[in-house]
Tab-separated table of C-alpha atoms (C1' of nucleotides) in Angstrom:
chain	number	residue	atom	x	y	z
U	37	MET	CA	17.202	34.562	-14.185
U	38	ALA	CA	17.481	32.063	-11.434
U	39	THR	CA	20.919	30.599	-11.008
U	40	PRO	CA	21.089	26.821	-10.347
U	41	THR	CA	22.481	27.481	-6.879
U	42	GLU	CA	19.581	29.715	-5.903
U	43	ARG	CA	18.272	28.886	-2.477
U	44	ILE	CA	15.075	26.826	-2.502
U	45	PRO	CA	13.207	27.150	0.780
U	46	LEU	CA	12.875	24.058	2.931
U	47	SER	CA	9.548	22.311	3.272
U	48	ARG	CA	8.273	19.099	4.773
U	49	GLU	CA	8.096	17.596	1.264
U	50	ARG	CA	11.684	18.525	0.440
U	51	VAL	CA	12.892	17.103	3.753
U	52	LEU	CA	11.059	13.801	3.238
U	53	HIS	CA	12.187	13.399	-0.347
U	54	ALA	CA	15.784	14.135	0.605
U	55	ALA	CA	15.484	11.525	3.360
U	56	VAL	CA	14.246	8.908	0.863
U	57	GLU	CA	17.122	9.702	-1.499
U	58	LEU	CA	19.611	9.551	1.337
U	59	ALA	CA	18.308	6.154	2.441
U	60	ASP	CA	18.339	4.890	-1.166
U	61	ALA	CA	21.931	5.988	-1.615
U	62	HIS	CA	23.489	5.218	1.765
U	63	GLY	CA	21.051	3.191	3.824
U	64	LEU	CA	18.907	4.016	6.834
U	65	PRO	CA	21.758	4.689	9.264
U	66	ALA	CA	22.857	7.577	7.027
U	67	VAL	CA	19.545	9.293	7.691
U	68	THR	CA	20.517	11.520	10.610
U	69	MET	CA	19.135	14.983	11.144
U	70	ARG	CA	22.572	16.493	10.650
U	71	ARG	CA	23.348	14.596	7.450
U	72	LEU	CA	19.892	15.278	6.080
U	73	ALA	CA	20.296	18.999	6.678
U	74	GLU	CA	23.698	18.926	4.986
U	75	GLU	CA	22.132	17.265	1.948
U	76	LEU	CA	19.642	20.127	1.817
U	77	GLY	CA	22.259	22.822	2.301
U	78	ALA	CA	20.870	23.825	5.670
U	79	GLU	CA	21.626	23.394	9.354
U	80	ALA	CA	20.234	20.469	11.337
U	81	MET	CA	18.223	22.791	13.520
U	82	SER	CA	16.377	24.237	10.533
U	83	LEU	CA	14.661	20.919	9.928
U	84	TYR	CA	12.762	21.269	13.166
U	85	TYR	CA	10.780	24.078	11.687
U	86	HIS	CA	9.258	21.609	9.186
U	87	VAL	CA	9.164	18.322	11.047
U	88	ALA	CA	8.477	17.641	14.699
U	89	LYS	CA	11.291	15.190	15.357
U	90	LYS	CA	13.190	12.371	13.748
U	91	GLU	CA	10.343	9.895	14.289
U	92	ASP	CA	8.201	12.268	12.278
U	93	VAL	CA	10.698	12.054	9.409
U	94	LEU	CA	10.615	8.252	9.564
U	95	ASP	CA	6.807	8.157	9.645
U	96	GLY	CA	6.875	10.588	6.740
U	97	ILE	CA	9.100	8.508	4.490
U	98	VAL	CA	6.971	5.441	5.179
U	99	ASP	CA	4.069	7.507	3.898
U	100	VAL	CA	6.045	8.549	0.797
U	101	VAL	CA	6.785	4.896	0.000
U	102	ALA	CA	3.175	3.903	0.688
U	103	HIS	CA	2.042	6.494	-1.850
U	104	GLU	CA	4.412	4.998	-4.417
U	105	ILE	CA	2.874	1.621	-3.676
U	106	ASN	CA	-0.648	2.912	-4.123
U	107	ASP	CA	0.354	4.494	-7.424
U	108	ALA	CA	1.892	1.205	-8.558
U	109	VAL	CA	-1.097	-0.967	-7.677
U	110	ALA	CA	-3.472	1.529	-9.279
U	111	ARG	CA	-1.842	0.676	-12.624
U	112	VAL	CA	-2.401	-3.076	-12.180
U	113	GLU	CA	-5.004	-4.632	-14.467
U	114	PRO	CA	-7.474	-6.913	-12.718
U	115	GLY	CA	-7.032	-10.642	-13.297
U	116	ALA	CA	-9.540	-13.402	-13.917
U	117	ASP	CA	-10.299	-13.958	-10.240
U	118	TRP	CA	-9.545	-12.474	-6.798
U	119	LYS	CA	-6.383	-14.518	-6.456
U	120	GLN	CA	-4.834	-13.357	-9.686
U	121	THR	CA	-5.697	-9.729	-9.003
U	122	VAL	CA	-4.358	-9.806	-5.457
U	123	ARG	CA	-1.242	-11.618	-6.608
U	124	ARG	CA	-0.512	-9.034	-9.284
U	125	ARG	CA	-1.043	-6.158	-6.898
U	126	ILE	CA	1.237	-7.665	-4.269
U	127	LEU	CA	3.976	-8.226	-6.833
U	128	ALA	CA	3.561	-4.634	-8.029
U	129	ALA	CA	3.898	-3.390	-4.453
U	130	ARG	CA	6.970	-5.554	-4.089
U	131	GLU	CA	8.679	-3.707	-6.940
U	132	VAL	CA	8.500	-0.520	-4.904
U	133	PHE	CA	10.308	-2.247	-2.038
U	134	LEU	CA	12.949	-3.473	-4.458
U	135	ARG	CA	13.656	0.188	-5.229
U	136	HIS	CA	13.765	1.070	-1.515
U	137	ARG	CA	15.482	-1.868	0.151
U	138	TRP	CA	15.670	-0.109	3.498
U	139	ALA	CA	11.884	0.245	3.633
U	140	PRO	CA	10.868	-3.202	4.956
U	141	GLU	CA	12.855	-2.675	8.143
U	142	LEU	CA	11.238	0.705	8.599
U	143	PHE	CA	7.701	-0.493	7.897
U	144	ALA	CA	8.212	-3.286	10.397
U	145	THR	CA	9.210	-0.959	13.218
U	146	ARG	CA	6.650	1.843	12.842
U	147	SER	CA	4.046	1.909	15.579
U	148	SER	CA	1.539	4.237	13.962
U	149	THR	CA	0.184	3.203	10.584
U	150	SER	CA	0.276	5.604	7.651
U	151	THR	CA	-3.131	6.385	6.210
U	152	ALA	CA	-1.755	5.499	2.771
U	153	VAL	CA	-1.007	2.010	4.095
U	154	LEU	CA	-4.538	1.792	5.480
U	155	ARG	CA	-5.911	2.683	2.049
U	156	TYR	CA	-3.798	-0.083	0.517
U	157	TYR	CA	-5.253	-2.596	2.955
U	158	ASP	CA	-8.745	-1.249	2.465
U	159	GLU	CA	-8.581	-2.046	-1.248
U	160	LEU	CA	-7.146	-5.458	-0.507
U	161	VAL	CA	-10.040	-6.220	1.843
U	162	GLY	CA	-12.463	-5.013	-0.834
U	163	LEU	CA	-10.971	-7.314	-3.465
U	164	MET	CA	-11.139	-10.329	-1.213
U	165	ARG	CA	-14.699	-9.561	-0.179
U	166	ALA	CA	-15.669	-9.290	-3.839
U	167	GLY	CA	-13.941	-12.629	-4.345
U	168	GLY	CA	-16.272	-14.301	-1.887
U	169	PHE	CA	-14.475	-14.045	1.459
U	170	SER	CA	-16.291	-13.350	4.691
U	171	TYR	CA	-14.930	-10.433	6.722
U	172	ASP	CA	-13.818	-12.948	9.302
U	173	LEU	CA	-11.780	-14.909	6.797
U	174	VAL	CA	-10.314	-11.728	5.317
U	175	HIS	CA	-9.179	-10.787	8.790
U	176	HIS	CA	-7.459	-14.107	9.275
U	177	ALA	CA	-6.009	-13.826	5.790
U	178	LEU	CA	-4.394	-10.469	6.558
U	179	HIS	CA	-2.686	-11.971	9.583
U	180	ALA	CA	-1.619	-15.034	7.610
U	181	LEU	CA	-0.117	-12.905	4.855
U	182	GLY	CA	1.555	-10.512	7.257
U	183	SER	CA	4.133	-8.356	5.510
U	184	ARG	CA	3.693	-10.446	2.363
U	185	ALA	CA	0.446	-8.567	1.771
U	186	LEU	CA	2.587	-5.490	1.193
U	187	GLY	CA	5.135	-7.272	-0.942
U	188	PHE	CA	8.009	-8.323	1.265
U	189	SER	CA	8.949	-11.137	3.576
U	190	GLN	CA	11.663	-10.431	6.064
U	191	GLU	CA	14.230	-13.145	5.579
U	192	LEU	CA	15.777	-14.058	8.906
U	193	PHE	CA	18.304	-16.256	7.421
U	194	ASP	CA	18.894	-17.192	3.823
U	195	PRO	CA	19.030	-20.980	3.734
U	196	GLY	CA	21.282	-20.627	0.713
U	197	ALA	CA	23.555	-17.901	2.056
U	198	GLY	CA	26.284	-20.198	3.361
U	199	ALA	CA	27.615	-21.826	0.207
U	200	SER	CA	28.792	-25.354	1.057
U	201	THR	CA	32.458	-24.356	0.862
U	202	ASP	CA	32.598	-21.684	3.531
U	203	VAL	CA	31.031	-23.655	6.392
U	204	PRO	CA	33.791	-24.618	8.869
U	205	THR	CA	34.097	-28.410	8.831
U	206	GLU	CA	33.556	-28.935	12.580
U	207	LEU	CA	30.368	-26.910	12.364
U	208	ALA	CA	29.292	-28.719	9.186
U	209	ALA	CA	29.513	-32.018	11.097
U	210	GLN	CA	26.822	-30.715	13.466
U	211	LEU	CA	24.559	-29.657	10.607
U	212	PRO	CA	24.162	-32.747	8.449
U	213	ASN	CA	20.728	-31.881	7.135
U	214	LEU	CA	21.492	-28.280	6.282
U	215	VAL	CA	24.721	-29.297	4.577
U	216	GLY	CA	22.878	-32.063	2.749
U	217	MET	CA	20.284	-29.607	1.534
U	218	LEU	CA	22.920	-27.152	0.362
U	219	GLY	CA	24.872	-29.889	-1.420
U	220	GLU	CA	21.921	-31.403	-3.198
U	221	ILE	CA	20.479	-28.155	-4.421
U	222	ALA	CA	23.884	-26.961	-5.530
U	223	HIS	CA	24.630	-29.800	-7.927
U	224	ASP	CA	21.711	-32.127	-8.507
U	225	ASP	CA	19.227	-29.780	-9.983
U	226	PRO	CA	20.491	-27.170	-12.435
U	227	ASP	CA	17.034	-25.732	-12.841
U	228	SER	CA	16.720	-25.111	-9.153
U	229	THR	CA	20.268	-23.788	-9.002
U	230	LEU	CA	19.286	-20.981	-11.297
U	231	GLY	CA	16.663	-19.881	-8.843
U	232	TRP	CA	18.871	-20.722	-5.910
U	233	CYS	CA	19.264	-17.326	-4.369
U	234	ASP	CA	16.456	-15.858	-6.362
U	235	ASP	CA	14.374	-14.236	-3.677
U	236	GLN	CA	11.738	-13.269	-6.168
U	237	ARG	CA	11.034	-16.912	-6.902
U	238	GLU	CA	10.964	-17.808	-3.237
U	239	PHE	CA	8.675	-14.902	-2.493
U	240	GLU	CA	6.261	-16.038	-5.169
U	241	PHE	CA	6.391	-19.619	-3.954
U	242	GLY	CA	5.484	-18.620	-0.406
U	243	LEU	CA	2.849	-16.204	-1.601
U	244	ASP	CA	1.202	-18.877	-3.734
U	245	VAL	CA	1.188	-21.408	-0.905
U	246	ILE	CA	-0.754	-18.908	1.195
U	247	LEU	CA	-3.075	-17.618	-1.543
U	248	ASP	CA	-3.921	-21.176	-2.603
U	249	GLY	CA	-4.567	-22.125	1.003
U	250	LEU	CA	-6.844	-19.142	1.503
U	251	ASP	CA	-8.710	-19.877	-1.703
U	252	ARG	CA	-9.420	-23.384	-0.446
U	253	LEU	CA	-10.686	-22.070	2.887
U	254	ARG	CA	-12.967	-19.656	1.076
U	255	ALA	CA	-14.848	-22.581	-0.478
X	3	MET	CA	32.600	-15.270	54.238
X	4	ALA	CA	31.617	-13.501	51.081
X	5	THR	CA	29.416	-10.476	51.557
X	6	PRO	CA	26.524	-10.134	49.065
X	7	THR	CA	28.082	-6.992	47.643
X	8	GLU	CA	31.364	-8.717	46.904
X	9	ARG	CA	32.646	-7.893	43.462
X	10	ILE	CA	31.996	-10.634	40.880
X	11	PRO	CA	34.382	-10.328	37.964
X	12	LEU	CA	32.897	-9.477	34.594
X	13	SER	CA	32.745	-12.083	31.868
X	14	ARG	CA	31.205	-12.373	28.434
X	15	GLU	CA	28.430	-14.530	29.927
X	16	ARG	CA	27.606	-12.010	32.640
X	17	VAL	CA	27.532	-9.202	30.107
X	18	LEU	CA	25.200	-11.090	27.774
X	19	HIS	CA	22.840	-12.189	30.520
X	20	ALA	CA	22.681	-8.676	31.901
X	21	ALA	CA	21.868	-7.436	28.397
X	22	VAL	CA	18.998	-9.934	28.077
X	23	GLU	CA	17.610	-8.876	31.460
X	24	LEU	CA	17.931	-5.218	30.545
X	25	ALA	CA	16.059	-5.777	27.265
X	26	ASP	CA	13.379	-7.818	29.060
X	27	ALA	CA	12.877	-5.070	31.610
X	28	HIS	CA	13.241	-1.890	29.566
X	29	GLY	CA	13.343	-2.804	25.881
X	30	LEU	CA	16.103	-2.853	23.301
X	31	PRO	CA	16.791	0.906	23.307
X	32	ALA	CA	17.795	0.626	26.968
X	33	VAL	CA	20.628	-1.685	25.978
X	34	THR	CA	23.464	0.825	25.671
X	35	MET	CA	27.038	0.082	26.634
X	36	ARG	CA	26.896	2.665	29.389
X	37	ARG	CA	23.622	1.453	30.861
X	38	LEU	CA	24.715	-2.154	30.621
X	39	ALA	CA	27.917	-1.365	32.515
X	40	GLU	CA	25.935	0.474	35.170
X	41	GLU	CA	23.727	-2.579	35.614
X	42	LEU	CA	26.871	-4.625	36.195
X	43	GLY	CA	28.432	-2.133	38.573
X	44	ALA	CA	31.250	-1.342	36.194
X	45	GLU	CA	32.315	1.348	33.773
X	46	ALA	CA	31.274	1.237	30.111
X	47	MET	CA	34.868	0.867	29.010
X	48	SER	CA	35.321	-2.295	31.039
X	49	LEU	CA	32.879	-4.144	28.816
X	50	TYR	CA	35.277	-3.881	25.920
X	51	TYR	CA	37.603	-6.271	27.616
X	52	HIS	CA	34.937	-8.998	27.262
X	53	VAL	CA	33.100	-8.118	24.063
X	54	ALA	CA	34.431	-6.635	20.852
X	55	LYS	CA	31.780	-4.020	20.314
X	56	LYS	CA	28.070	-3.420	20.690
X	57	GLU	CA	27.231	-5.525	17.622
X	58	ASP	CA	29.001	-8.365	19.384
X	59	VAL	CA	26.667	-7.939	22.366
X	60	LEU	CA	23.635	-8.025	20.084
X	61	ASP	CA	24.879	-11.116	18.236
X	62	GLY	CA	25.538	-12.631	21.640
X	63	ILE	CA	22.059	-12.134	23.029
X	64	VAL	CA	20.563	-13.582	19.845
X	65	ASP	CA	22.657	-16.640	20.580
X	66	VAL	CA	21.443	-16.739	24.192
X	67	VAL	CA	17.825	-16.683	23.020
X	68	ALA	CA	18.542	-19.303	20.348
X	69	HIS	CA	19.900	-21.593	23.042
X	70	GLU	CA	16.703	-21.127	25.035
X	71	ILE	CA	14.772	-22.064	21.912
X	72	ASN	CA	16.837	-25.191	21.350
X	73	ASP	CA	16.285	-26.185	24.977
X	74	ALA	CA	12.557	-25.641	24.580
X	75	VAL	CA	12.173	-27.679	21.393
X	76	ALA	CA	14.313	-30.474	22.831
X	77	ARG	CA	11.535	-31.050	25.375
X	78	VAL	CA	8.832	-31.353	22.691
X	79	GLU	CA	7.404	-34.828	22.189
X	80	PRO	CA	7.163	-35.933	18.560
X	81	GLY	CA	3.681	-36.011	17.063
X	82	ALA	CA	1.983	-38.497	14.764
X	83	ASP	CA	3.465	-37.030	11.585
X	84	TRP	CA	5.997	-34.427	10.414
X	85	LYS	CA	3.400	-31.684	10.451
X	86	GLN	CA	2.342	-32.207	14.022
X	87	THR	CA	5.923	-32.429	15.231
X	88	VAL	CA	7.021	-29.326	13.352
X	89	ARG	CA	3.954	-27.475	14.525
X	90	ARG	CA	4.605	-28.318	18.177
X	91	ARG	CA	8.248	-27.313	17.928
X	92	ILE	CA	7.423	-23.999	16.312
X	93	LEU	CA	4.865	-23.210	18.991
X	94	ALA	CA	7.419	-24.131	21.669
X	95	ALA	CA	9.961	-21.795	20.063
X	96	ARG	CA	7.290	-19.124	19.991
X	97	GLU	CA	6.929	-19.274	23.765
X	98	VAL	CA	10.534	-18.188	24.103
X	99	PHE	CA	9.812	-15.112	21.973
X	100	LEU	CA	6.808	-14.345	24.135
X	101	ARG	CA	9.242	-14.100	27.060
X	102	HIS	CA	11.608	-11.890	25.070
X	103	ARG	CA	9.391	-9.617	23.040
X	104	TRP	CA	12.281	-7.512	21.807
X	105	ALA	CA	13.923	-10.553	20.204
X	106	PRO	CA	12.018	-10.731	16.876
X	107	GLU	CA	13.231	-7.277	15.891
X	108	LEU	CA	16.770	-8.259	16.750
X	109	PHE	CA	16.670	-11.605	14.959
X	110	ALA	CA	15.335	-9.853	11.872
X	111	THR	CA	18.197	-7.366	11.715
X	112	ARG	CA	21.209	-9.601	12.393
X	113	SER	CA	23.375	-10.190	9.339
X	114	SER	CA	25.423	-13.108	10.648
X	115	THR	CA	23.484	-16.160	11.785
X	116	SER	CA	24.099	-17.664	15.200
X	117	THR	CA	25.236	-21.283	15.087
X	118	ALA	CA	22.486	-22.111	17.581
X	119	VAL	CA	19.955	-20.856	15.033
X	120	LEU	CA	21.604	-22.973	12.363
X	121	ARG	CA	21.242	-26.028	14.606
X	122	TYR	CA	17.548	-25.227	15.040
X	123	TYR	CA	17.087	-25.111	11.288
X	124	ASP	CA	19.163	-28.242	10.805
X	125	GLU	CA	16.758	-30.224	12.965
X	126	LEU	CA	13.800	-28.696	11.178
X	127	VAL	CA	15.235	-29.767	7.815
X	128	GLY	CA	15.844	-33.237	9.234
X	129	LEU	CA	12.245	-33.569	10.405
X	130	MET	CA	10.846	-32.509	7.072
X	131	ARG	CA	13.177	-34.815	5.173
X	132	ALA	CA	12.050	-37.694	7.387
X	133	GLY	CA	8.485	-36.649	6.630
X	134	GLY	CA	9.016	-37.220	2.922
X	135	PHE	CA	10.135	-33.831	1.604
X	136	SER	CA	12.818	-33.477	-1.052
X	137	TYR	CA	15.678	-31.131	-0.159
X	138	ASP	CA	14.400	-28.822	-2.847
X	139	LEU	CA	10.944	-28.613	-1.326
X	140	VAL	CA	12.376	-28.174	2.170
X	141	HIS	CA	14.353	-25.238	0.864
X	142	HIS	CA	11.254	-23.637	-0.594
X	143	ALA	CA	9.392	-24.414	2.617
X	144	LEU	CA	11.949	-22.556	4.731
X	145	HIS	CA	11.527	-19.487	2.577
X	146	ALA	CA	7.736	-19.806	2.674
X	147	LEU	CA	7.727	-20.078	6.468
X	148	GLY	CA	10.231	-17.270	6.924
X	149	SER	CA	10.324	-16.097	10.519
X	150	ARG	CA	7.311	-18.286	11.284
X	151	ALA	CA	9.688	-21.247	11.283
X	152	LEU	CA	11.232	-19.744	14.417
X	153	GLY	CA	7.927	-18.891	16.015
X	154	PHE	CA	7.091	-15.307	15.206
X	155	SER	CA	5.514	-13.303	12.444
X	156	GLN	CA	6.303	-9.640	12.368
X	157	GLU	CA	2.973	-7.884	12.323
X	158	LEU	CA	3.206	-4.732	10.245
X	159	PHE	CA	-0.128	-3.567	11.169
X	160	ASP	CA	-2.729	-5.151	13.362
X	161	PRO	CA	-5.936	-5.190	11.355
X	162	GLY	CA	-7.778	-5.062	14.650
X	163	ALA	CA	-5.706	-2.350	16.321
X	164	GLY	CA	-7.922	0.570	15.368
X	165	ALA	CA	-11.141	-0.175	17.200
X	166	SER	CA	-14.032	1.193	15.176
X	167	THR	CA	-14.550	4.095	17.548
X	168	ASP	CA	-11.188	5.810	17.278
X	169	VAL	CA	-11.016	6.113	13.483
X	170	PRO	CA	-11.631	9.779	12.503
X	171	THR	CA	-14.863	9.905	10.510
X	172	GLU	CA	-13.425	11.574	7.399
X	173	LEU	CA	-10.755	8.890	7.244
X	174	ALA	CA	-13.318	6.156	7.901
X	175	ALA	CA	-15.232	7.325	4.821
X	176	GLN	CA	-12.183	6.502	2.717
X	177	LEU	CA	-11.842	3.050	4.236
X	178	PRO	CA	-15.244	1.420	3.775
X	179	ASN	CA	-13.947	-2.136	3.604
X	180	LEU	CA	-11.635	-1.910	6.579
X	181	VAL	CA	-14.347	-0.245	8.637
X	182	GLY	CA	-16.825	-2.880	7.485
X	183	MET	CA	-14.492	-5.639	8.523
X	184	LEU	CA	-13.911	-4.082	11.941
X	185	GLY	CA	-17.622	-3.593	12.462
X	186	GLU	CA	-18.688	-7.042	11.467
X	187	ILE	CA	-16.097	-8.876	13.475
X	188	ALA	CA	-16.816	-6.710	16.484
X	189	HIS	CA	-20.499	-7.580	16.798
X	190	ASP	CA	-21.640	-10.324	14.482
X	191	ASP	CA	-19.499	-13.134	15.688
X	192	PRO	CA	-18.924	-13.468	19.418
X	193	ASP	CA	-16.746	-16.510	18.900
X	194	SER	CA	-14.446	-14.615	16.619
X	195	THR	CA	-14.536	-11.593	18.899
X	196	LEU	CA	-12.931	-13.626	21.618
X	197	GLY	CA	-10.012	-14.320	19.374
X	198	TRP	CA	-10.097	-10.834	17.948
X	199	CYS	CA	-6.769	-9.515	19.059
X	200	ASP	CA	-5.495	-12.919	19.979
X	201	ASP	CA	-2.207	-13.032	18.149
X	202	GLN	CA	-1.628	-16.590	19.203
X	203	ARG	CA	-4.707	-17.699	17.336
X	204	GLU	CA	-3.757	-15.692	14.278
X	205	PHE	CA	-0.254	-17.066	14.380
X	206	GLU	CA	-1.582	-20.605	14.462
X	207	PHE	CA	-4.025	-19.898	11.657
X	208	GLY	CA	-1.277	-18.605	9.373
X	209	LEU	CA	1.066	-21.389	10.365
X	210	ASP	CA	-1.536	-24.019	9.554
X	211	VAL	CA	-2.327	-22.493	6.171
X	212	ILE	CA	1.344	-22.841	5.278
X	213	LEU	CA	1.941	-26.264	6.827
X	214	ASP	CA	-1.175	-27.656	5.145
X	215	GLY	CA	-0.095	-26.167	1.833
X	216	LEU	CA	3.359	-27.679	2.161
X	217	ASP	CA	1.935	-31.048	3.093
X	218	ARG	CA	-0.130	-31.021	-0.091
X	219	LEU	CA	2.908	-30.137	-2.208
X	220	ARG	CA	4.855	-32.961	-0.619
X	221	ALA	CA	2.393	-35.494	-2.080
J	65	DA	C1'	8.019	33.334	8.832
J	66	DC	C1'	12.027	31.011	8.466
J	67	DC	C1'	16.667	29.869	9.706
J	68	DT	C1'	20.850	29.420	12.825
J	69	DG	C1'	24.726	29.129	16.810
J	70	DA	C1'	25.655	27.654	20.988
J	71	DA	C1'	24.679	24.348	24.268
J	72	DC	C1'	22.934	19.996	26.606
J	73	DA	C1'	22.528	15.271	27.392
J	74	DC	C1'	23.318	11.468	25.368
J	75	DC	C1'	25.769	7.705	22.196
J	76	DG	C1'	29.940	4.078	20.775
J	77	DT	C1'	34.717	3.646	20.901
J	78	DT	C1'	40.086	4.451	21.449
J	79	DC	C1'	43.956	4.771	24.107
J	80	DA	C1'	47.029	5.510	27.613
J	81	DA	C1'	47.111	4.691	32.303
J	82	DG	C1'	46.242	2.477	36.608
J	83	DT	C1'	46.145	-2.032	39.831
T	290	DA	C1'	44.849	-9.967	33.455
T	291	DC	C1'	41.458	-6.911	34.260
T	292	DC	C1'	39.497	-2.391	34.894
T	293	DT	C1'	39.175	2.808	34.374
T	294	DG	C1'	39.394	8.265	33.219
T	295	DA	C1'	39.791	11.336	29.928
T	296	DA	C1'	38.900	12.308	25.343
T	297	DC	C1'	36.968	12.071	20.476
T	298	DA	C1'	33.554	12.073	17.089
T	299	DC	C1'	29.248	11.485	16.678
T	300	DC	C1'	23.833	11.614	17.899
T	301	DG	C1'	18.808	14.168	18.740
T	302	DT	C1'	16.916	18.165	20.581
T	303	DT	C1'	16.023	22.933	23.076
T	304	DC	C1'	16.179	27.621	23.177
T	305	DA	C1'	17.343	32.174	22.560
T	306	DA	C1'	18.794	34.871	18.920
T	307	DG	C1'	19.242	36.504	14.306
T	308	DT	C1'	17.084	38.130	9.453
DNA sequence: ACCTGAACACCGTTCAAGT
DNA sequence: ACCTGAACACCGTTCAAGT
């Protein structure tokens, strides 16, 4: 019988899945060739038999995540119109990124595009075409959506991150409008306060502004 | 008289400006402590007398760029309404990023926010408030704009990057809609073809979709 | 076919030492 | 006060060698 510690041979799949788990557990910086090998009970140099170089590993895990996204959107039921269907699919894709919080940064810095990502976009283009968009407008729409088409929006700066209390007073004096915004949202509107740092709500708000705008341009 | 090769003492400012020049010339990966020191005619270890660590250098050059942005928007003449003014300022900020193409990636990965960036946002909030927005809607608007508020949109994937010719045929068969879009835009519409890979135009299109949507919500 | 040890050319950073 | 040399603990990657 096989003992649990029996040696499983390495493979590209095992390397990529270990890399995803490593990133999930300890973030992208933990994904080094040496650490990855350790996780697999092998030496760093052994990895090079299965992957070309570290970039190849990074491209590979983008592809793994893109497959998860395609699986997720495949389970989405179509809505009443293009907008509802696209919205549901984007929110389903977003859930994958919520499980792999390191992935947006990686997607944003890849130069070559995974074929799984291309397939995702292909279906998106198809849905918008079926919804009455010209190819030209779809093209503009993809640029307008940017990373939101895939389910994430890179936040540069969380306008709510600095709670009113921890802004140094001399700095606060230079930022009357930002401080005013923070103050008002923090106490005047309990409903909004609930959603205050709720990125999901902000994501949906931004997404709907764009989808509504595109729908109007379509007509 | 001073000879041109006379030794100028290091300073935080010199280090940061050298880092910006190095990134402009050779990209972010070229910005290493050792290379930076070399550029300044010093040893890597000398830098640590003027900056705390490499992260400090990166935070510092974000601040340098943010100051350039604030200088640029300060020269913008107000428009007829909030939307025109905000639009002009954002496009002025964008020009700074066009001079420092490595900067978007850096802005997106900083955890602490430069005070110069906060001042930029403070003025933006002020302009929108003056234009009739509630603080609550301004807050949503900042999230909806995301990095576009600062003048860039991280493109994950350029829908025009793969010119129809260089897509392998077996892959193309799996991407009928994407291939269709590429084909149509490439020959049917000379006007659009001009703007085909024109990021500036796409940026403005996306920006206007959002600004128009926000303007409607304001009313 | 698959894995490894030793080695190379890089990193960022510390610390004691120089002027 | 300002700069440096030597050293440490890391990287990714090559290459010849092991089974």
